[in-house]
Coordinates of C-alpha atoms in Angstrom, one line a residue:
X270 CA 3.8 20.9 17.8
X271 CA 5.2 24.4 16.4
X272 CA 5.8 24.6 13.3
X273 CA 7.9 27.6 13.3
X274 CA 10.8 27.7 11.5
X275 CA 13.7 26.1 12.9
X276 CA 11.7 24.4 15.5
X277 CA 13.8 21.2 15.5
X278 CA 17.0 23.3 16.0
X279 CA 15.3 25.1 19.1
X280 CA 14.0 21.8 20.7
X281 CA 17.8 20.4 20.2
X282 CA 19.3 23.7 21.8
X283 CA 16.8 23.9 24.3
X284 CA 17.4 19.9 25.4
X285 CA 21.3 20.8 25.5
X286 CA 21.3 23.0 27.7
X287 CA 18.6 21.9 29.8
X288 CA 21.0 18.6 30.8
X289 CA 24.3 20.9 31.6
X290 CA 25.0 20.9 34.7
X291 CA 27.9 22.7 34.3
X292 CA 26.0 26.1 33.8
X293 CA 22.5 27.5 34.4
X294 CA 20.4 29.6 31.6
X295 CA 17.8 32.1 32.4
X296 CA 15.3 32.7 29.4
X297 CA 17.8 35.2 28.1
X298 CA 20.2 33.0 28.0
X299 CA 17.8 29.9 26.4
X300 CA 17.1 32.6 23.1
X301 CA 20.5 33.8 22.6
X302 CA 21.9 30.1 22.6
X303 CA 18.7 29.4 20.3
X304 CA 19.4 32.2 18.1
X305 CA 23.4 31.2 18.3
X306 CA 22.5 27.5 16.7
X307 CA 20.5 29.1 14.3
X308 CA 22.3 31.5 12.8
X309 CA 25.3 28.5 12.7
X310 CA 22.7 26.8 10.6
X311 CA 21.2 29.3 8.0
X312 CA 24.2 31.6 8.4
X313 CA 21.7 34.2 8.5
X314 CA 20.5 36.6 12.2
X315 CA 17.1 35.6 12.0
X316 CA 16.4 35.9 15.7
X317 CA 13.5 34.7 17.8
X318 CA 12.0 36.2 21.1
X319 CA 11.1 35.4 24.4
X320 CA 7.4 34.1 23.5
X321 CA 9.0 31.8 21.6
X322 CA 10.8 30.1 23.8
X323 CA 7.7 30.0 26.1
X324 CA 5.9 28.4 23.4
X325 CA 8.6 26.2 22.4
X326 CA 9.0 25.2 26.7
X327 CA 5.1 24.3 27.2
X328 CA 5.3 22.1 23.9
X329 CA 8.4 20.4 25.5
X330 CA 6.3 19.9 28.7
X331 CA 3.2 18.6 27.3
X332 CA 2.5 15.1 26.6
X333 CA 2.2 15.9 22.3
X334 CA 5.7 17.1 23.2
X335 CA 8.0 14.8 25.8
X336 CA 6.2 15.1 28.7
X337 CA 10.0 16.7 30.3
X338 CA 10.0 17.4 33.9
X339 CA 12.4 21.1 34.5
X340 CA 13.1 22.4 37.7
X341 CA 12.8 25.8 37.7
X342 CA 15.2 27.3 40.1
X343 CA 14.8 31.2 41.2
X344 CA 17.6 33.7 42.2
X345 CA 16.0 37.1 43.0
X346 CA 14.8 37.7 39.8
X347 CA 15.8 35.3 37.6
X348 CA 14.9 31.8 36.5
X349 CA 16.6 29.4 35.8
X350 CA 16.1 26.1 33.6
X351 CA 17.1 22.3 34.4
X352 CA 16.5 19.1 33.9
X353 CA 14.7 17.1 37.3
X354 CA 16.7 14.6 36.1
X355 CA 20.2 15.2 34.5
X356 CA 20.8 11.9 32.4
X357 CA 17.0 13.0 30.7
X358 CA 17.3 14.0 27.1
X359 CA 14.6 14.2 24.3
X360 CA 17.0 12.5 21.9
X361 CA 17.0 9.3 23.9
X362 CA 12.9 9.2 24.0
X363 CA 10.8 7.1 21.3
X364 CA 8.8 9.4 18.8
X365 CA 6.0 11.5 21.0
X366 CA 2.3 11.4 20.1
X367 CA 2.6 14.3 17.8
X368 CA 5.5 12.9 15.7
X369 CA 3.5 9.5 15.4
X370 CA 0.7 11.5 13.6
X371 CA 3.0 13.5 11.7
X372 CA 4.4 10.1 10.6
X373 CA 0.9 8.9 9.7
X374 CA 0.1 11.8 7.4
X375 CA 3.4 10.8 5.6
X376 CA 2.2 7.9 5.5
X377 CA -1.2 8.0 4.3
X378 CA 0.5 10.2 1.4
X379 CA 2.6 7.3 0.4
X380 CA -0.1 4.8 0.9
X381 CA -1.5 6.3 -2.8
X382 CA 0.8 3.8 -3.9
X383 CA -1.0 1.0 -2.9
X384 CA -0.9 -2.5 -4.6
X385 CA 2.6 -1.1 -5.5
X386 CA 4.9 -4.0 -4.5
X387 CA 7.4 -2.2 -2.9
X388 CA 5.1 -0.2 -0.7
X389 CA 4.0 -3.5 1.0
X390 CA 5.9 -2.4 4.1
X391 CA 3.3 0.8 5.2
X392 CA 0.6 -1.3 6.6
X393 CA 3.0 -3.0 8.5
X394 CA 4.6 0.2 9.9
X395 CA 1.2 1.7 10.6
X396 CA 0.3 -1.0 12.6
X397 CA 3.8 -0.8 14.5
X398 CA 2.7 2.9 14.9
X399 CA -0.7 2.4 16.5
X400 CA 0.5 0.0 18.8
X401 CA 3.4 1.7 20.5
X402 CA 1.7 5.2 20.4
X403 CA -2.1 4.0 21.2
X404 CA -3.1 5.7 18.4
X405 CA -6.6 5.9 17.4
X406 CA -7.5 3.9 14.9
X407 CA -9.1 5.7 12.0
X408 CA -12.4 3.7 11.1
X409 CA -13.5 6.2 8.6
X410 CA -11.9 6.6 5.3
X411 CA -12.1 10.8 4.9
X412 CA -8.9 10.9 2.4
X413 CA -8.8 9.2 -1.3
X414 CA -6.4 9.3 -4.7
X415 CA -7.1 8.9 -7.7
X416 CA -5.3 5.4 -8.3
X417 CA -6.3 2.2 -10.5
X418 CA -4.6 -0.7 -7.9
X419 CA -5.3 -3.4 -10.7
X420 CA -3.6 -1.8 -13.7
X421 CA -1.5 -5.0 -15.3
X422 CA 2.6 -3.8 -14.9
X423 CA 2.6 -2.3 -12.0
X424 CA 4.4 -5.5 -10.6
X425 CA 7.4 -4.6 -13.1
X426 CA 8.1 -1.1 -11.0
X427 CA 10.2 -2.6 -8.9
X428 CA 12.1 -4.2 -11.0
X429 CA 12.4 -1.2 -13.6
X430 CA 13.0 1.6 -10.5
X431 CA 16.2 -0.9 -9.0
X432 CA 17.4 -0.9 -13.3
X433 CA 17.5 3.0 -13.4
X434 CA 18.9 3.3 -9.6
X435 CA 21.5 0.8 -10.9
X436 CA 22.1 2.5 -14.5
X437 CA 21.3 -1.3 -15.4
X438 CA 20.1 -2.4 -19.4
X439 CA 16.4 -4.2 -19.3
X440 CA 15.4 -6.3 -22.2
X441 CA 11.9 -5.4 -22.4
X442 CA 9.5 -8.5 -23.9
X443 CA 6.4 -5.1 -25.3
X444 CA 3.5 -5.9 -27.3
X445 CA 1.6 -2.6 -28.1
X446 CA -1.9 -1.8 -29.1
X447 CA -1.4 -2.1 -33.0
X448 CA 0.2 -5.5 -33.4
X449 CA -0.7 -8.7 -32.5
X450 CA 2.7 -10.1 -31.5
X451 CA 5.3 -8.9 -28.8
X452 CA 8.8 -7.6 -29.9
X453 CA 12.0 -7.4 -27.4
X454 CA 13.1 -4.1 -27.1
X455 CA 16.9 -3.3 -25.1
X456 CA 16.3 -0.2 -23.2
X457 CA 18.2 2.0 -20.9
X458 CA 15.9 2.6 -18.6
X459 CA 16.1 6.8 -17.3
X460 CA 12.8 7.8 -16.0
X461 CA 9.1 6.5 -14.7
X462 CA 6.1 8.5 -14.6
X463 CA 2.6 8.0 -13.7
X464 CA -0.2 9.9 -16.4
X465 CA -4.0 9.3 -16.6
X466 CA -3.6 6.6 -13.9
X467 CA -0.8 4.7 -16.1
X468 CA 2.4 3.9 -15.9
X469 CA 5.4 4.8 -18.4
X470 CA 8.8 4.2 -18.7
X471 CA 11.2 6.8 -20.7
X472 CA 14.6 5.3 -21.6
X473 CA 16.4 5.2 -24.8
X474 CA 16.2 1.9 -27.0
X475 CA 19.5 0.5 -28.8
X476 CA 19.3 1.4 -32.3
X477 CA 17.4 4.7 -31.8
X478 CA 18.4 8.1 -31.3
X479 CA 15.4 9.4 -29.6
X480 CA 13.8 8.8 -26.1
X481 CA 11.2 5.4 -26.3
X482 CA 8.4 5.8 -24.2
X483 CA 6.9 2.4 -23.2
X484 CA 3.3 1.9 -21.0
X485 CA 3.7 -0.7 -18.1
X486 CA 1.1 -2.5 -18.6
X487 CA 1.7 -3.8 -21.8
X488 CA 5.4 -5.4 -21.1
X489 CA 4.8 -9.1 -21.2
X490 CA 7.8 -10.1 -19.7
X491 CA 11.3 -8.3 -18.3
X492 CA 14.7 -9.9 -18.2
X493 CA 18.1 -8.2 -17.6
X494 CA 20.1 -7.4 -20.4
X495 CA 23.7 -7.9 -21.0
X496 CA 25.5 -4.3 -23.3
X497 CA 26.6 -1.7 -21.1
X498 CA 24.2 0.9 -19.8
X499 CA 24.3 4.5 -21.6
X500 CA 23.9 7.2 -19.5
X501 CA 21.8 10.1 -20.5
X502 CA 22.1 13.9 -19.7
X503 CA 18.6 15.0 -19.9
X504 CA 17.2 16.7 -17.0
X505 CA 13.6 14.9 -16.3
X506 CA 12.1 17.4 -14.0
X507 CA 11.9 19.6 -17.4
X508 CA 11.7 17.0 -20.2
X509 CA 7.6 17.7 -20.0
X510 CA 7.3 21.1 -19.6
X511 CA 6.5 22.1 -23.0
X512 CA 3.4 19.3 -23.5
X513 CA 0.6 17.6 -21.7
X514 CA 0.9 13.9 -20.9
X515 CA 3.2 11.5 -21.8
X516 CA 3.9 12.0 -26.0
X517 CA 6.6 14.3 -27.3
X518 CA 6.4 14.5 -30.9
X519 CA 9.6 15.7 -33.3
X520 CA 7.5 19.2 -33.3
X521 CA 8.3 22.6 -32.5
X522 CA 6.4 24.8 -29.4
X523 CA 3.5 26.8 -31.0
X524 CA 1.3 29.6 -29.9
X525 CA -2.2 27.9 -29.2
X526 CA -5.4 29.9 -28.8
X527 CA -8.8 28.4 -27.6
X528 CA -12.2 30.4 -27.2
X529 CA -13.7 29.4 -24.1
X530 CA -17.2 29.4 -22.3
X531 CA -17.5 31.4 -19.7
X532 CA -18.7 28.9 -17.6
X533 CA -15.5 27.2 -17.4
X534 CA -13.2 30.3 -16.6
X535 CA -13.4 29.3 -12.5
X536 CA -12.3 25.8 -13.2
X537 CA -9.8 26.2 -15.5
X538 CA -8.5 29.4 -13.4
X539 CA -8.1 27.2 -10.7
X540 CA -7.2 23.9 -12.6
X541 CA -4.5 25.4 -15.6
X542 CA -4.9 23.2 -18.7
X543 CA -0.8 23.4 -18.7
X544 CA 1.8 25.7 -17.2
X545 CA 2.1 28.5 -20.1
X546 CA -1.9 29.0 -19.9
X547 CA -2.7 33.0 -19.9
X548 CA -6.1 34.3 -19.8
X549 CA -7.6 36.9 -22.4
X550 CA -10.5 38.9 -23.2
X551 CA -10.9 39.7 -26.7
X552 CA -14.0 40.8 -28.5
X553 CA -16.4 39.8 -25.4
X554 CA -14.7 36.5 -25.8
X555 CA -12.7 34.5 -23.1
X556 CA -9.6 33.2 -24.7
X557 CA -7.2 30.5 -23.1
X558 CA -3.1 31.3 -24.5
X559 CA -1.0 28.6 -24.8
X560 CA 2.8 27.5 -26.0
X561 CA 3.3 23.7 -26.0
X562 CA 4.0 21.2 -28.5
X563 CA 0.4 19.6 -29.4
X564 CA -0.1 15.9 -29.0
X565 CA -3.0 13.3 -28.4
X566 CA -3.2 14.2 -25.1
X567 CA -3.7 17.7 -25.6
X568 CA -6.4 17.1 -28.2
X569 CA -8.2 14.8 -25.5
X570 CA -7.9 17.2 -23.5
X571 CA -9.3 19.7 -25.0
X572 CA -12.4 17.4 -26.7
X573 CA -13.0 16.4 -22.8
X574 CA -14.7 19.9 -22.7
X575 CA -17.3 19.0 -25.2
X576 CA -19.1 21.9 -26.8
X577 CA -17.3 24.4 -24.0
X578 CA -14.0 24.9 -26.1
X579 CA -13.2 25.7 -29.4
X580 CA -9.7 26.1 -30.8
X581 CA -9.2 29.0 -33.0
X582 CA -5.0 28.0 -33.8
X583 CA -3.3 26.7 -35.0
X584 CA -5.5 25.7 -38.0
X585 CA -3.5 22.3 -38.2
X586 CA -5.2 21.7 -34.7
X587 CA -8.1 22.8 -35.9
X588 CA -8.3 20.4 -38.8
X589 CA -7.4 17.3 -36.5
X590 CA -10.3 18.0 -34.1
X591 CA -12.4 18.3 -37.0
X592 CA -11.8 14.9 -37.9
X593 CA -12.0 13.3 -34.7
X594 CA -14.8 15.3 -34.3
X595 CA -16.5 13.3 -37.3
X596 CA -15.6 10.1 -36.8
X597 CA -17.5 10.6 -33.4
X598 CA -20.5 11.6 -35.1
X599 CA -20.2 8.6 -37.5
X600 CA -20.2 6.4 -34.5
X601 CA -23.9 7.2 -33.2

């Protein structure tokens, strides 16, 4: 299937005036109608040529297209386009081979959520998909993500994803990692996000001022709650720029330099260690440049690199590596 721009629009075009019988169009005719409902669309004369429309005519024809039948009538010079049969149209025709697979791959992307209880419904459609289209089954798995299907909570998603749809309060039965018994915690529930293969849940908890950040899979229980749901104004598609993970402490964004091994300059080149990251080369040393506020997640981070990094600031960074550092040591 092209994948031109404004394909879809050309197909539509291209179908309408295929099925009027009321007027016959010549190729010239077929691109300046095409370019017509395009430029209705975009508001902008980005006009497409003869080839094109060629192309776009053999797609139409073909069986990854919708197999249409056009009789192809000549005067003197001049072709023109029709329908065999007038009461066709490709907007009354099932999906064609080729949108099926496109469908799949959209599907396969979403099937990364499985053992997600609300994603139940994609095996189901699959199997819808293979029967009506004949597709070939794929025996072979050749595609994976990274995904742990038995972390405890993820049965709660649901539940939490309807409560922030529905600006609805949760009352949130959480035991965490340093006490032994659970506490209820009122939330209003804003934001989910997946880090490190877990699940969190950003909302703000009565009684405090500033975001709570709670892990899924240490809720013990979820009920609805009863107060009236406060709204927040935070824009979440930039609430994590400025760190790495999940953790935003009550600190400011510093300037963070670490001396790195050469050997790791093509992976972390390819594989930034955050957004801000800059490259240097100072004193036949590779330097990695970042501004983000530090966390535990950074601090993993970097230690994931073993021997390969060393921070050189800030010396409060420094100091905590140091010390995790040591306690490792006293461990073996």
């Amino acid at each position: 299937m092209s994948t031109n721009k404004h394909a879809i629009i050309r197909y539509q075009t291209l179908d309408r005036c295929f099925r009027n019988a009321g007027r016959n169009y010549a190729i010239e005719d077929l691109v300046n109608e095409c370019n017509k409902s395009i430029y209705e669309y975009t508001g902008k004369e980005e006009g497409i040529k003869k080839r094109q429309l060629y192309d776009d005519i053999r797609f139409m024809e073909s069986d990854q297209g919708w197999s249409i039948e056009l009789k192809k009538v000549k005067d003197g010079r001049r072709v023109f386009y029709k329908y065999e049969d007038s009461n066709f149209s490709i907007t009354n025709q099932p999906l064609n081979e080729t949108e099926a697979n496109q469908l799949r791959e959209a599907l396969l992307t979403l099937d990364r959520f499985k053992g997600l209880p609300q994603y139940n419904w994609i095996n189901e459609i699959n199997a819808r998909l293979e029967s009506s289209f004949n597709l070939k089954q794929q025996n072979d798995i050749i595609i994976s993500f990274e995904q742990n299907e038995y972390l405890k909570g993820l049965e709660y998603i649901p539940e939490i994803y309807n409560a922030i749809l529905y600006k609805k309060v949760l009352n949130i039965e959480y035991k965490n990692f340093k006490t032994e018994n659970s506490t209820t915690i009122i939330i209003n529930p804003y934001y989910l996000k997946q880090y490190n293969m877990r699940w969190f849940l950003f909302g703000k908890s009565h009684g405090y001022e500033t975001i709570t950040n709670l892990a899924l899979d240490r809720i013990e229980k979820i009920a609805s709650g009863s107060e009236e749901y406060i709204e927040t104004d935070i824009d979440f598609s930039q609430y994590f720029e400025d760190i790495i993970g999940v953790t935003i402490p009550n600190e400011k964004i510093v300037d963070i330099i670490l001396k790195v091994d050469k050997i790791l300059i093509p992976y972390i080149t390819t594989k930034p260690l955050h957004g801000s990251q800059k490259i240097k080369e100072k004193d036949n040393n590779i330097e990695v440049h970042l501004k983000l506020i530090p966390n535990y997640e950074l601090e993993t981070l970097i230690l994931s690199f073993g021997e390969k990094i060393q921070v050189l600031e800030p010396i409060i960074l420094v100091e905590k590596l140091k010390e995790r550092i040591n306690k490792m040591k006293n461990n073996y």
